[in-house]
Short mmCIF file of C-alpha atoms in Angstrom, two decimals:
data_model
loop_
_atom_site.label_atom_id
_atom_site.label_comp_id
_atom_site.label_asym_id
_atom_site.label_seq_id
_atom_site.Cartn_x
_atom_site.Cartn_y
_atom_site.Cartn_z
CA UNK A 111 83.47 -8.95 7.81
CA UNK A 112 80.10 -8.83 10.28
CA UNK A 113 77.69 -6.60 9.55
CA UNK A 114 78.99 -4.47 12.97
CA UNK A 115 82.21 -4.31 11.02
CA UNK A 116 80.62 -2.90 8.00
CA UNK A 117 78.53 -0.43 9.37
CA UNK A 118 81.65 0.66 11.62
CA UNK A 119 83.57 0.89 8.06
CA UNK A 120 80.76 2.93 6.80
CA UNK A 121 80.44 5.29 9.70
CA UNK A 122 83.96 6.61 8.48
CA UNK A 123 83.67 10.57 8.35
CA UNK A 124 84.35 11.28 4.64
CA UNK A 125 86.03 14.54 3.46
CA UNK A 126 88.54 15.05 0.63
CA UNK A 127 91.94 15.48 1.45
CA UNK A 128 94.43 16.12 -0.77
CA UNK A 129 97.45 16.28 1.56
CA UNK A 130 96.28 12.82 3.09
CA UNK A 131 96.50 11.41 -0.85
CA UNK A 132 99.64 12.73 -1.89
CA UNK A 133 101.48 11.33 1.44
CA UNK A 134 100.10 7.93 0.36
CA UNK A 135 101.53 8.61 -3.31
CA UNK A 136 104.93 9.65 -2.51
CA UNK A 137 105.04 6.74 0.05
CA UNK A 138 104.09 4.69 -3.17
CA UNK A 139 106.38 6.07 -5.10
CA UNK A 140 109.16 5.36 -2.79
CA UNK A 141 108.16 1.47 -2.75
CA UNK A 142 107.13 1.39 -6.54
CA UNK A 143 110.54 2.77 -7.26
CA UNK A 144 113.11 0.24 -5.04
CA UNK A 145 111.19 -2.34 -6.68
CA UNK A 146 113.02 -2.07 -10.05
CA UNK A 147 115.79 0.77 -9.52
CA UNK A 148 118.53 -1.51 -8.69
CA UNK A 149 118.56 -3.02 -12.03
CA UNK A 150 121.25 -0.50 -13.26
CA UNK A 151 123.43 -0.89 -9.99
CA UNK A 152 123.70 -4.28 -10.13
CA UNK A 153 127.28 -4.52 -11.73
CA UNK A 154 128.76 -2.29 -9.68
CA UNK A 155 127.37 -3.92 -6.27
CA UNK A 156 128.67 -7.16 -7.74
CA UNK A 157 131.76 -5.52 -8.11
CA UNK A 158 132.23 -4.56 -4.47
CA UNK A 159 130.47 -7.71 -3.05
CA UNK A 160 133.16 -9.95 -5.36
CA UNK A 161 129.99 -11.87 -6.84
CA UNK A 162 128.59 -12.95 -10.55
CA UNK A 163 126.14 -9.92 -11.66
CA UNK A 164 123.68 -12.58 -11.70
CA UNK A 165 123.65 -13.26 -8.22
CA UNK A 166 122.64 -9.50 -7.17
CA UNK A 167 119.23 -10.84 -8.75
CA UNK A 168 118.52 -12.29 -5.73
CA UNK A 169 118.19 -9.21 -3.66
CA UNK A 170 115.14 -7.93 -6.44
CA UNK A 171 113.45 -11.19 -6.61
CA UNK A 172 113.58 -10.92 -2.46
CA UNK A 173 112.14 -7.43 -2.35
CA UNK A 174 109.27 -8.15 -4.97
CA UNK A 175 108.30 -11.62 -3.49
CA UNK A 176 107.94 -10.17 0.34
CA UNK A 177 106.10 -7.51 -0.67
CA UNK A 178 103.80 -9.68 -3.10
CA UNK A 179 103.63 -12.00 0.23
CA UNK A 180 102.73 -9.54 2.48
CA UNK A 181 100.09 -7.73 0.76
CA UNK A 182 97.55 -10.25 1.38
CA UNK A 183 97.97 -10.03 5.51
CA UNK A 184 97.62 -6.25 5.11
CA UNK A 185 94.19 -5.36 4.87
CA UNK A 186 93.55 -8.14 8.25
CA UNK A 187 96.47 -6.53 9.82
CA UNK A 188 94.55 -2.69 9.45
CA UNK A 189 91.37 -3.96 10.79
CA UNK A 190 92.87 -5.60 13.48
CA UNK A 191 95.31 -3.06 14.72
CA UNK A 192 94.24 0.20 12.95
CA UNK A 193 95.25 1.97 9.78
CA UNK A 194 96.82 4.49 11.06
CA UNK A 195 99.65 2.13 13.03
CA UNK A 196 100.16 -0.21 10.74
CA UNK A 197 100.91 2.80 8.00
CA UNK A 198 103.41 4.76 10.32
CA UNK A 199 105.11 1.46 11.24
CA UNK A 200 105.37 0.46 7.84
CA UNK A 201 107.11 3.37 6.52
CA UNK A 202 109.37 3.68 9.85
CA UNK A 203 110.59 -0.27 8.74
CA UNK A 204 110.96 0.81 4.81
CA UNK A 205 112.85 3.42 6.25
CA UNK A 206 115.38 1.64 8.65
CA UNK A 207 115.99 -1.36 5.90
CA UNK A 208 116.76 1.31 3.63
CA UNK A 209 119.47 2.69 5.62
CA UNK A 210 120.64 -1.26 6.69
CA UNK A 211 120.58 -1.64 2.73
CA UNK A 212 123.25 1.08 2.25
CA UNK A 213 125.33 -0.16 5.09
CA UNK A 214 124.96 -3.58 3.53
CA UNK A 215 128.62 -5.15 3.71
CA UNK A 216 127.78 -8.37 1.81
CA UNK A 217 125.21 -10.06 -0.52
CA UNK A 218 123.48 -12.16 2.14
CA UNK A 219 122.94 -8.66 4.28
CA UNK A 220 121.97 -6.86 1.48
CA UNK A 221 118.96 -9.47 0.74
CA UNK A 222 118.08 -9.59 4.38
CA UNK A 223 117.84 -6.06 4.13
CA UNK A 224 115.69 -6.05 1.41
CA UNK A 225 113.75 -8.39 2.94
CA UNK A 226 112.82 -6.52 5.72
CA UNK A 227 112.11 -3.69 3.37
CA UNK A 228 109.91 -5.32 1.40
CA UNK A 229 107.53 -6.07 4.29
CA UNK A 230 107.31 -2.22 4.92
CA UNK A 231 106.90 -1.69 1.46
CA UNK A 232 103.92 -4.52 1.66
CA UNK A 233 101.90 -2.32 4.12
CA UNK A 234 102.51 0.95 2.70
CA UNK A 235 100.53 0.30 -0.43
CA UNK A 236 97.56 -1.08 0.59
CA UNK A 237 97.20 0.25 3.91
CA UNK A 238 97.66 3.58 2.67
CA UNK A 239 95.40 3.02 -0.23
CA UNK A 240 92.69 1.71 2.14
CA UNK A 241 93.00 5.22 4.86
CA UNK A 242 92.45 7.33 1.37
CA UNK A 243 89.29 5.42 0.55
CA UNK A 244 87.78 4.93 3.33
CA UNK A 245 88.22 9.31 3.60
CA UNK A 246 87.34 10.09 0.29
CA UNK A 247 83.87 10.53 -1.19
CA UNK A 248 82.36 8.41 -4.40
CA UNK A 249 81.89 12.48 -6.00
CA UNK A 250 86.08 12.93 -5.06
CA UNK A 251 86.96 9.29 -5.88
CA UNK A 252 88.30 10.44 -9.51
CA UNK A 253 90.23 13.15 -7.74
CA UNK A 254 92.03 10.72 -4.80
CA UNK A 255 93.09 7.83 -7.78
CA UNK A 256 94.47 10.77 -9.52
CA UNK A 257 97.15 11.44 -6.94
CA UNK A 258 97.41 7.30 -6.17
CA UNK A 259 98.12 6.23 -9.73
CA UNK A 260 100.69 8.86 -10.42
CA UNK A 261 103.47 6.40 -8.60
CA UNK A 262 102.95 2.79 -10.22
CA UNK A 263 103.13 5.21 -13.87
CA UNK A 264 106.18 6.80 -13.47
CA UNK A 265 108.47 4.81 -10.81
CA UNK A 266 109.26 1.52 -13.74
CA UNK A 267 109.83 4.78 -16.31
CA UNK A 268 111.84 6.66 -13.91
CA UNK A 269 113.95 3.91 -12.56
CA UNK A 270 116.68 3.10 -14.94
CA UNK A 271 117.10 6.58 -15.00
CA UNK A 272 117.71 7.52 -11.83
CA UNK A 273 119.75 4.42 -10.28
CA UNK A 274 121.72 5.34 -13.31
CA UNK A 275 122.19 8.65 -12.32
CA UNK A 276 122.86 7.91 -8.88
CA UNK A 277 125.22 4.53 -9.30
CA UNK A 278 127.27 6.71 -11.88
CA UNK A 279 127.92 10.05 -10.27
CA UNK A 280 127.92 8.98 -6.13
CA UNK A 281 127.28 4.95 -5.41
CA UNK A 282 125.18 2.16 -5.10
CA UNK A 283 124.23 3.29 -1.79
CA UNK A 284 122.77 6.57 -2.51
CA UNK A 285 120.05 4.46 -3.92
CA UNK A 286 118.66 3.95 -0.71
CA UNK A 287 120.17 6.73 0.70
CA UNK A 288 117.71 9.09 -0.65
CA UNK A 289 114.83 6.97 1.43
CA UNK A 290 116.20 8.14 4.75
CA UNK A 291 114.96 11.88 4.78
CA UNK A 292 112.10 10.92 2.59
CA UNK A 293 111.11 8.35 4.77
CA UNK A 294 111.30 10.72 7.97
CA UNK A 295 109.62 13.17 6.46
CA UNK A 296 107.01 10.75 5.35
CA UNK A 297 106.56 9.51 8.80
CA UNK A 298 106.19 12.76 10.86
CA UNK A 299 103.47 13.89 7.80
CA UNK A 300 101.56 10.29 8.81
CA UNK A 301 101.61 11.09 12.31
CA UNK A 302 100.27 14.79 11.56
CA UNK A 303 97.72 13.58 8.66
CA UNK A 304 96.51 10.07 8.79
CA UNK A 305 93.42 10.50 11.39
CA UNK A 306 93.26 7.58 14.95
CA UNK A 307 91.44 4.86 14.45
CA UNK A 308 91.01 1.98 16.75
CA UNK A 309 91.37 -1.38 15.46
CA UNK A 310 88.98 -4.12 15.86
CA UNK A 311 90.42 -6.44 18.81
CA UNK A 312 88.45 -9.60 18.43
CA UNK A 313 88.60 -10.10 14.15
CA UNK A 314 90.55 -13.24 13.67
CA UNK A 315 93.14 -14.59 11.20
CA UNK A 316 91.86 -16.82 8.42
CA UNK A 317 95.72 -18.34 8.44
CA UNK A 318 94.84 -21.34 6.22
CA UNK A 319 93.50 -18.82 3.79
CA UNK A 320 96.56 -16.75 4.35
CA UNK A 321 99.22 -19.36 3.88
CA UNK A 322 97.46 -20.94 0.72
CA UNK A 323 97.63 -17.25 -0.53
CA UNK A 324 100.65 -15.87 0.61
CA UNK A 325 102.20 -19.62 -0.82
CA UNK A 326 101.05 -19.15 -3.74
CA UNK A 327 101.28 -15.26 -4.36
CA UNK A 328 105.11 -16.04 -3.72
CA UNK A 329 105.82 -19.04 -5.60
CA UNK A 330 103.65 -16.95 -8.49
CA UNK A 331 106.48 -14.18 -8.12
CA UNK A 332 109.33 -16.36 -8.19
CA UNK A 333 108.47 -18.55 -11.20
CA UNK A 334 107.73 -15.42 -13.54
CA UNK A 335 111.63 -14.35 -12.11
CA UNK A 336 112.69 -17.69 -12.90
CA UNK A 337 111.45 -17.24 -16.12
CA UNK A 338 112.33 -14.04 -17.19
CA UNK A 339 115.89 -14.95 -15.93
CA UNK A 340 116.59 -18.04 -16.38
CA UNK A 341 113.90 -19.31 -19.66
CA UNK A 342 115.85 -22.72 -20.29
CA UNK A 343 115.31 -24.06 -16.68
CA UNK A 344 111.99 -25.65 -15.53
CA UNK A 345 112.39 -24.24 -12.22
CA UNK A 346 110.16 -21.29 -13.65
CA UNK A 347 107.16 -23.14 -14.94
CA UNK A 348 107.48 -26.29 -11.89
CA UNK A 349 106.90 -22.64 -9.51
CA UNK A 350 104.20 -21.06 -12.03
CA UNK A 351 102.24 -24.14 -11.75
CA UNK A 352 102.78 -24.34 -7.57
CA UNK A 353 101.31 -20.78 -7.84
CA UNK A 354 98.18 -21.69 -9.31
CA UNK A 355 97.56 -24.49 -7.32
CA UNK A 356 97.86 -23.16 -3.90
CA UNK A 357 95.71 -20.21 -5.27
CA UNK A 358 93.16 -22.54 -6.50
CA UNK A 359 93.18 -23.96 -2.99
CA UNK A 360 92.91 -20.68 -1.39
CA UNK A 361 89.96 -19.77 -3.81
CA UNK A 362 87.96 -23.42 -2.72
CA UNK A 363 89.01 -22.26 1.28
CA UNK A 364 88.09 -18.80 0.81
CA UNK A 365 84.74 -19.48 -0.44
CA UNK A 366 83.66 -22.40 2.23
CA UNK A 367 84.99 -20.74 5.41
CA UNK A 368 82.91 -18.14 7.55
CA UNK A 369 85.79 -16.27 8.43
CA UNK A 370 87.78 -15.32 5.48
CA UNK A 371 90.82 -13.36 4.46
CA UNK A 372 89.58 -12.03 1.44
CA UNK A 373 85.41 -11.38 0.68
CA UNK A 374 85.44 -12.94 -2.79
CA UNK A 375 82.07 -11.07 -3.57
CA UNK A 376 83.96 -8.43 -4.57
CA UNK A 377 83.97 -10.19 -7.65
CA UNK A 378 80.10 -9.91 -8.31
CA UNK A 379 81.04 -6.42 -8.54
CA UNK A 380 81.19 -6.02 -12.35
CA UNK A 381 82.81 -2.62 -11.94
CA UNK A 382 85.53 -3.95 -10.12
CA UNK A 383 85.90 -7.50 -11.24
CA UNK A 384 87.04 -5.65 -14.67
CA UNK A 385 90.40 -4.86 -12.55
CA UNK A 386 91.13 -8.87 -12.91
CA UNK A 387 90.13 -9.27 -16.21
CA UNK A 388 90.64 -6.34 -18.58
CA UNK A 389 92.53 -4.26 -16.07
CA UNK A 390 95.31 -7.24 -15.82
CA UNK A 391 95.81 -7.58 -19.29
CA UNK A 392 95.98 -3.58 -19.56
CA UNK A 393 98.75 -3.64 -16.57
CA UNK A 394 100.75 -6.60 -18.13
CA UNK A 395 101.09 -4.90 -21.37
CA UNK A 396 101.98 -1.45 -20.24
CA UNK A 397 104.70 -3.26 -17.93
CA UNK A 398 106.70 -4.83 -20.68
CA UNK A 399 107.19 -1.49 -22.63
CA UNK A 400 109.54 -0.21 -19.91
CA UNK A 401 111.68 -3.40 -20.11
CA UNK A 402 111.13 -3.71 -24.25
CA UNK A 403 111.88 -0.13 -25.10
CA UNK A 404 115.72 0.03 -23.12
CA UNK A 405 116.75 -3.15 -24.40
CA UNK A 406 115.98 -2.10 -28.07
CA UNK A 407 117.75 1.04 -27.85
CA UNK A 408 120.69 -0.68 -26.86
CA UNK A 409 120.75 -3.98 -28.18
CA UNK A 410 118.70 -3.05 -31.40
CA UNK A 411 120.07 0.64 -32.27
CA UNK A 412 123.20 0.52 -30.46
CA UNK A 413 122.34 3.42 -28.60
CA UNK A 414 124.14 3.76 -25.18
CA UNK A 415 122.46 3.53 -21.77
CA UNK A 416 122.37 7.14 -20.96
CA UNK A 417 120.71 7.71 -24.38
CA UNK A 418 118.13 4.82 -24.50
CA UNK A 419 117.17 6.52 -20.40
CA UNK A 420 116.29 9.95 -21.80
CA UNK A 421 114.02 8.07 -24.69
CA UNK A 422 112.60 6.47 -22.52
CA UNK A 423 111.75 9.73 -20.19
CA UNK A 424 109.48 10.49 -23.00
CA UNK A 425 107.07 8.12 -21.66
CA UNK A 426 107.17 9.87 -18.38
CA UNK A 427 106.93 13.29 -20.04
CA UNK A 428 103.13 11.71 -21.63
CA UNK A 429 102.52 10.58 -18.05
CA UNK A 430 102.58 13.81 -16.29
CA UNK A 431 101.50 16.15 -19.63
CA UNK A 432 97.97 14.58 -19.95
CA UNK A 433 97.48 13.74 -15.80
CA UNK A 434 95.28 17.52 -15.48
CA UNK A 435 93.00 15.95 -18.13
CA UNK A 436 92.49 12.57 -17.15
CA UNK A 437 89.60 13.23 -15.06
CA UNK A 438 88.10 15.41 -17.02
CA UNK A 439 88.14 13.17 -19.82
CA UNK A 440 86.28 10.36 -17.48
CA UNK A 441 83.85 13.02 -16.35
CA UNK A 442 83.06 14.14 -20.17
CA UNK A 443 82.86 10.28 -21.55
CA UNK A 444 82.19 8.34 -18.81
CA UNK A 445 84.51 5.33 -17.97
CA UNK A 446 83.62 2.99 -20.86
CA UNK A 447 84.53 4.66 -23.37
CA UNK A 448 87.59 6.08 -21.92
CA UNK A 449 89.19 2.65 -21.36
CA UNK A 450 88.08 1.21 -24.84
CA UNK A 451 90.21 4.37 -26.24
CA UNK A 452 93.34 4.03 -23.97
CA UNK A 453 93.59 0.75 -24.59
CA UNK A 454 93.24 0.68 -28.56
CA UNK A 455 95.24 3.87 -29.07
CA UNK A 456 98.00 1.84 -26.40
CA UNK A 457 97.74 -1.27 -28.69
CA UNK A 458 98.54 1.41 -31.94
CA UNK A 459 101.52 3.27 -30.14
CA UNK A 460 102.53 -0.42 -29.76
CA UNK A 461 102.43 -1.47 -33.52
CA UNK A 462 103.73 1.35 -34.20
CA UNK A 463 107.14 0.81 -32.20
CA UNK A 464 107.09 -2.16 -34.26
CA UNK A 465 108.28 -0.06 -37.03
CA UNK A 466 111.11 1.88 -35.14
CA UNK A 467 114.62 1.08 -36.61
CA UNK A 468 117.80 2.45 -35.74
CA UNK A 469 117.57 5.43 -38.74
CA UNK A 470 113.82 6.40 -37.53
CA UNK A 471 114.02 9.92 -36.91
CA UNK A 472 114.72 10.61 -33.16
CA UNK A 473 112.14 13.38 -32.58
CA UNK A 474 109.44 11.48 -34.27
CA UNK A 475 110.63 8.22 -31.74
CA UNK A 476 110.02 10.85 -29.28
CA UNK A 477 106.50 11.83 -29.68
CA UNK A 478 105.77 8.47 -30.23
CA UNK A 479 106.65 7.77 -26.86
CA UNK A 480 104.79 10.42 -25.57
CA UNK A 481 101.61 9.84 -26.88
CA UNK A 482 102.36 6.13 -25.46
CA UNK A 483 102.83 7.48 -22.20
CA UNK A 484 99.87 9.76 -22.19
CA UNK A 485 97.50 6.85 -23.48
CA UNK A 486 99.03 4.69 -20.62
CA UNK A 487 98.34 7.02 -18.38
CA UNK A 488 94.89 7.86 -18.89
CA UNK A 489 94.20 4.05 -18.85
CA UNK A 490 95.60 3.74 -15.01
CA UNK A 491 93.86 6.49 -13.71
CA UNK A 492 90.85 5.10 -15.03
CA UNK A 493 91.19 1.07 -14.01
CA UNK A 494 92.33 2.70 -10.73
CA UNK A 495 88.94 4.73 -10.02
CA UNK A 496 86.49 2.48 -11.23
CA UNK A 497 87.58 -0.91 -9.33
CA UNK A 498 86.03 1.18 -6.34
CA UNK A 499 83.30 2.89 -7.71
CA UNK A 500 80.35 0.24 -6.83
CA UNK A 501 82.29 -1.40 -3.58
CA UNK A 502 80.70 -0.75 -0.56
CA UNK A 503 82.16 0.44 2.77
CA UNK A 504 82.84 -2.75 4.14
CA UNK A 505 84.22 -4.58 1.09
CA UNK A 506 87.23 -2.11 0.79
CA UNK A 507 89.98 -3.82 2.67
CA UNK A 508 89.11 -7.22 0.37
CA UNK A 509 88.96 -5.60 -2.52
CA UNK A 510 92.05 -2.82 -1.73
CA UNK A 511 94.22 -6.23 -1.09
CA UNK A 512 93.01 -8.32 -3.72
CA UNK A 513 93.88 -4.90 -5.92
CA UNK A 514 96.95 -4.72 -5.08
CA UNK A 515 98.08 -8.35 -5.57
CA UNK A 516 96.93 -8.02 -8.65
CA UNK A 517 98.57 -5.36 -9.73
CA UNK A 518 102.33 -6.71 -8.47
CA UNK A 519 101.59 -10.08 -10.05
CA UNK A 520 100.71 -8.17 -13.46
CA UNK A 521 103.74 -6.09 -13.25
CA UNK A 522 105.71 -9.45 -12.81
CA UNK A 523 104.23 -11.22 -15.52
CA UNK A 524 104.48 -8.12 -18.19
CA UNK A 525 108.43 -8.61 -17.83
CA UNK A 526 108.12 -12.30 -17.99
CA UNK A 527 105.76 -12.35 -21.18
CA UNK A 528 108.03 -9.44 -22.84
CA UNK A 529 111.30 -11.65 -22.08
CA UNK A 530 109.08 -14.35 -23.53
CA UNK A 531 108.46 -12.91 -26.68
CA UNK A 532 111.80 -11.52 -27.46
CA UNK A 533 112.61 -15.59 -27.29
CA UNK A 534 109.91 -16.14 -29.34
CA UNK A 535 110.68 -13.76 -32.36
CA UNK A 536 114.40 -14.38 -31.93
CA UNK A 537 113.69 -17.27 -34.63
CA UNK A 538 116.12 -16.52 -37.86
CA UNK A 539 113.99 -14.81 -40.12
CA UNK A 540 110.74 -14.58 -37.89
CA UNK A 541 110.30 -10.86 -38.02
CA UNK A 542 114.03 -9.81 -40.56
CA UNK A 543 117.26 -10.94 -39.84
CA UNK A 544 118.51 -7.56 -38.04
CA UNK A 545 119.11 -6.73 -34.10
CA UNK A 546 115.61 -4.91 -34.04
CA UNK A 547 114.01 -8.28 -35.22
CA UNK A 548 112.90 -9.79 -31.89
CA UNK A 549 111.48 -6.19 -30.68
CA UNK A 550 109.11 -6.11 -33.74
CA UNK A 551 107.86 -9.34 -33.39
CA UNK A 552 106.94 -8.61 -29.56
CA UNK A 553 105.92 -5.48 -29.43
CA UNK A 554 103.56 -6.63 -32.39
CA UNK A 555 102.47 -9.10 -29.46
CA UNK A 556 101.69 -7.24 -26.76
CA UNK A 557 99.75 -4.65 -29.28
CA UNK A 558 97.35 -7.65 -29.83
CA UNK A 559 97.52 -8.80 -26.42
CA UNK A 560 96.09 -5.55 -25.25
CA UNK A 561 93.29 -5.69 -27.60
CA UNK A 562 91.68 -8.52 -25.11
CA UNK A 563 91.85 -5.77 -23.31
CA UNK A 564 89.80 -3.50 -25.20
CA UNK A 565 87.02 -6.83 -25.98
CA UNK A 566 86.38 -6.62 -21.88
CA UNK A 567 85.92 -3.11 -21.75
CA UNK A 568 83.52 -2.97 -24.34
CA UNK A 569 81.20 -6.11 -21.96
CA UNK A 570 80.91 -2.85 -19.60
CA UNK A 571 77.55 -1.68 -18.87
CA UNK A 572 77.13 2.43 -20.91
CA UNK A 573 76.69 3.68 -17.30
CA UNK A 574 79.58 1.67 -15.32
CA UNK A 575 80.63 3.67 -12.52
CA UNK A 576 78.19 6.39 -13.43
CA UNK A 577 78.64 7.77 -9.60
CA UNK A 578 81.89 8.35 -9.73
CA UNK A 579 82.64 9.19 -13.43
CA UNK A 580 79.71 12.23 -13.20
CA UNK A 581 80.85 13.24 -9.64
CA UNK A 582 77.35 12.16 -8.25
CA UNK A 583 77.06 11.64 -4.54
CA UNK A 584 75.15 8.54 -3.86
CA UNK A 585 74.43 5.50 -1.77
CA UNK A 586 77.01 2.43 -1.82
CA UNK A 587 75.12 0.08 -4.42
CA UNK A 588 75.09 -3.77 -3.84
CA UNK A 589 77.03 -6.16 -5.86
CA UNK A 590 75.71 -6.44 -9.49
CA UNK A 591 76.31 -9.09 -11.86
#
């Protein structure tokens, strides 16, 4: 970005406003959800598209990969054309390949569909994320992530739930049903809320840095599918290690060019760099527990669906019970300390479902859960304010993007790496002979796993994010080391 650009970003007018940030959320929410909430429809849209179960997969793996795809484009595609635009049009396409979704008389229309709602879905997040920002002052910062990270917490917890719900007692359909008043509703608020900005006519594509990461952002997606799906195949790993490759290209390109689609400096920014490092690891663990915990109520206890879903809403009831004292918690303790204790009491909730068996008491499995989802929880909200705290004005649609990316790709891999370990521990005799033998063995993984976690939090600086954690109004600080 030129330095016009940057002082343009930074001439924003900054107030909080909470109306503005809960839009964005429930748009979030709305994406966040369709990514996963089809899992428990699946056999019955196989049923009335005469196809293997198997084959609905492709209308998941569609939706997450266009939406990992497009989030790259995004942050370009506001500067160029204007926040506001691109956010309205984006939920005005979620909402019309919702409603082609329902109407859906076939598989191939149905992924089409999906498709085309994955590209709204693609500009909803980070777009919207970016107009919030760019609003909200370093002092409200804690305030603004608190409504943003409510969605990616409680969407994978809520999902099985409700396409159960709503596959069992209407159809399929109603899934994305439901998106057409939301989405309408969501669109006139934009047009009322989200303030005019003109876009910057003459900023130009970087579209070798845009194919090398869209490339490999999507092959990335598809391999950890592959793998979660289909483990004995190498089709997973041969499009894992395409991934990397193109994104090791686009990291070369990205740093040589003059022009390019991401500002990798972002990543002097020690604050915010800890979003790739520490954050990631955080993110992939607390994705697997919503696909661990179902499957071992089921295939484990021999619970039924409807049962292991209301277990599971325990996590969501820790979610929303310790959200009012998230940010005072930061503000008290300061950010360091905050994410070394969410993520070692998240790596104990997880040794400790190690232990569950099928004649563990059921209210005790219960407030184990909760105090899971509460942990998990304050952990978001805090990854989620302090990748900001020390970026400057006109580093925020880099950083927003490269954010975002990240957090899809970590979402992608904690299912992968939790199918991975349930392999793993499946061994006779690894972790006991009995159905819950596989679940002990990985949740026992990912409970070390997110100690690497911890280890990066505790290379943070005593201070880190000091401006935002303390509510402190202050000038944008350079990159630090």
């Amino acid at each position: 970005m030129s330095e016009s650009q940057s002082s343009a970003a930074s001439a924003v007018r900054q107030e909080w406003q909470p109306r503005l940030a809960l839009l964005v959320a429930a748009t979030f929410f709305m994406e966040f959800l369709d990514g996963t909430v089809l899992t428990t429809a699946i056999p019955s849209i196989a049923a009335d598209f005469a196809v293997a179960p198997a084959d609905v997969n492709i209308t998941m793996t569609a939706y997450l990969m266009t939406v990992a795809m497009g989030i790259p484009v995004s942050g370009w595609l506001a500067e160029r054309v204007g926040a506001r635009r691109v956010f309205c049009a984006a939920i005005a396409v979620f909402t019309i390949a919702s409603l082609l979704c329902a109407l859906s008389q076939d598989l191939t229309m149905l992924t089409v569909s999906r498709v085309l709602q994955g590209a709204g879905g693609a500009m909803m997040v980070p777009v919207g994320t970016l107009v919030v920002l760019r609003r909200t002052p370093k002092e409200d910062l804690l305030r603004a992530t608190a409504y943003l990270v409510w969605p990616g917490l409680l969407a994978p917890v809520l999902a099985p739930l409700v396409g159960g719900a709503l596959t069992t007692f209407l159809s399929w359909h109603w899934i994305f049903l439901i998106n057409i008043p939301l989405g309408l509703a969501a669109f006139i608020a934009a047009l009322r809320l989200v303030p005019q900005g003109a876009g910057d006519q003459s900023r130009r594509l970087d579209w070798v840095g845009l194919l090398l990461t869209t490339a490999g952002v999507g092959a990335l997606v598809v391999g950890l599918e592959l793998a979660t799906a289909h483990p004995s195949g190498p089709f997973g790993a041969i499009s894992i290690a395409a991934g990397v490759v193109s994104i090791a290209g686009a990291v070369l390109w990205l740093r040589r060019t003059t022009n390019p689609l991401f500002q990798l400096t972002v990543f002097g920014t020690r604050t915010f760099r800890a979003t790739s490092t520490g954050g990631f690891i955080y993110r992939l663990t607390i994705s697997a527990v919503p696909f661990l915990l179902p499957l071992m109520f089921q295939d484990g206890f021999g619970w039924d669906p409807l049962h292991a879903g209301v277990m599971v809403a325990a996590v969501f009831i820790g979610n929303i019970g310790i959200k009012p004292a998230t940010t005072p918690l930061i503000r008290r303790f300061g950010f360091k300390p905050v994410l070394v204790f969410a993520s070692l009491a998240s790596a104990l909730t997880f040794g400790l479902c190690a232990l569950l068996d099928a004649g563990t008491p059921e209210p005790l499995i219960f407030a184990l859960l909760v105090c899971s989802g509460a942990f998990r929880s304050i952990g978001f909200s805090a990854y989620a304010s302090i990748q900001y705290a020390d970026i400057v004005p006109g580093q925020l649609p880099s950083a927003n993007a490269i954010s975002a990316t990240l957090v899809q790709l970590a979402a992608g891999a904690g299912i992968a790496v939790g199918a991975l370990f349930l392999r793993l521990f499946a061994a006779p005799a690894a972790f006991g002979a009995d159905p819950v033998a596989p679940y002990r063995g990985a949740f026992l993984a990912i409970a070390v796993l997110m100690l690497l976690s911890t280890a990066d939090s505790l290379t943070l600086h005593r201070q880190a994010g000091a401006d935002v954690s303390r509510g402190r109004s202050a000038a944008p600080k350079a990159a630090n080391p």
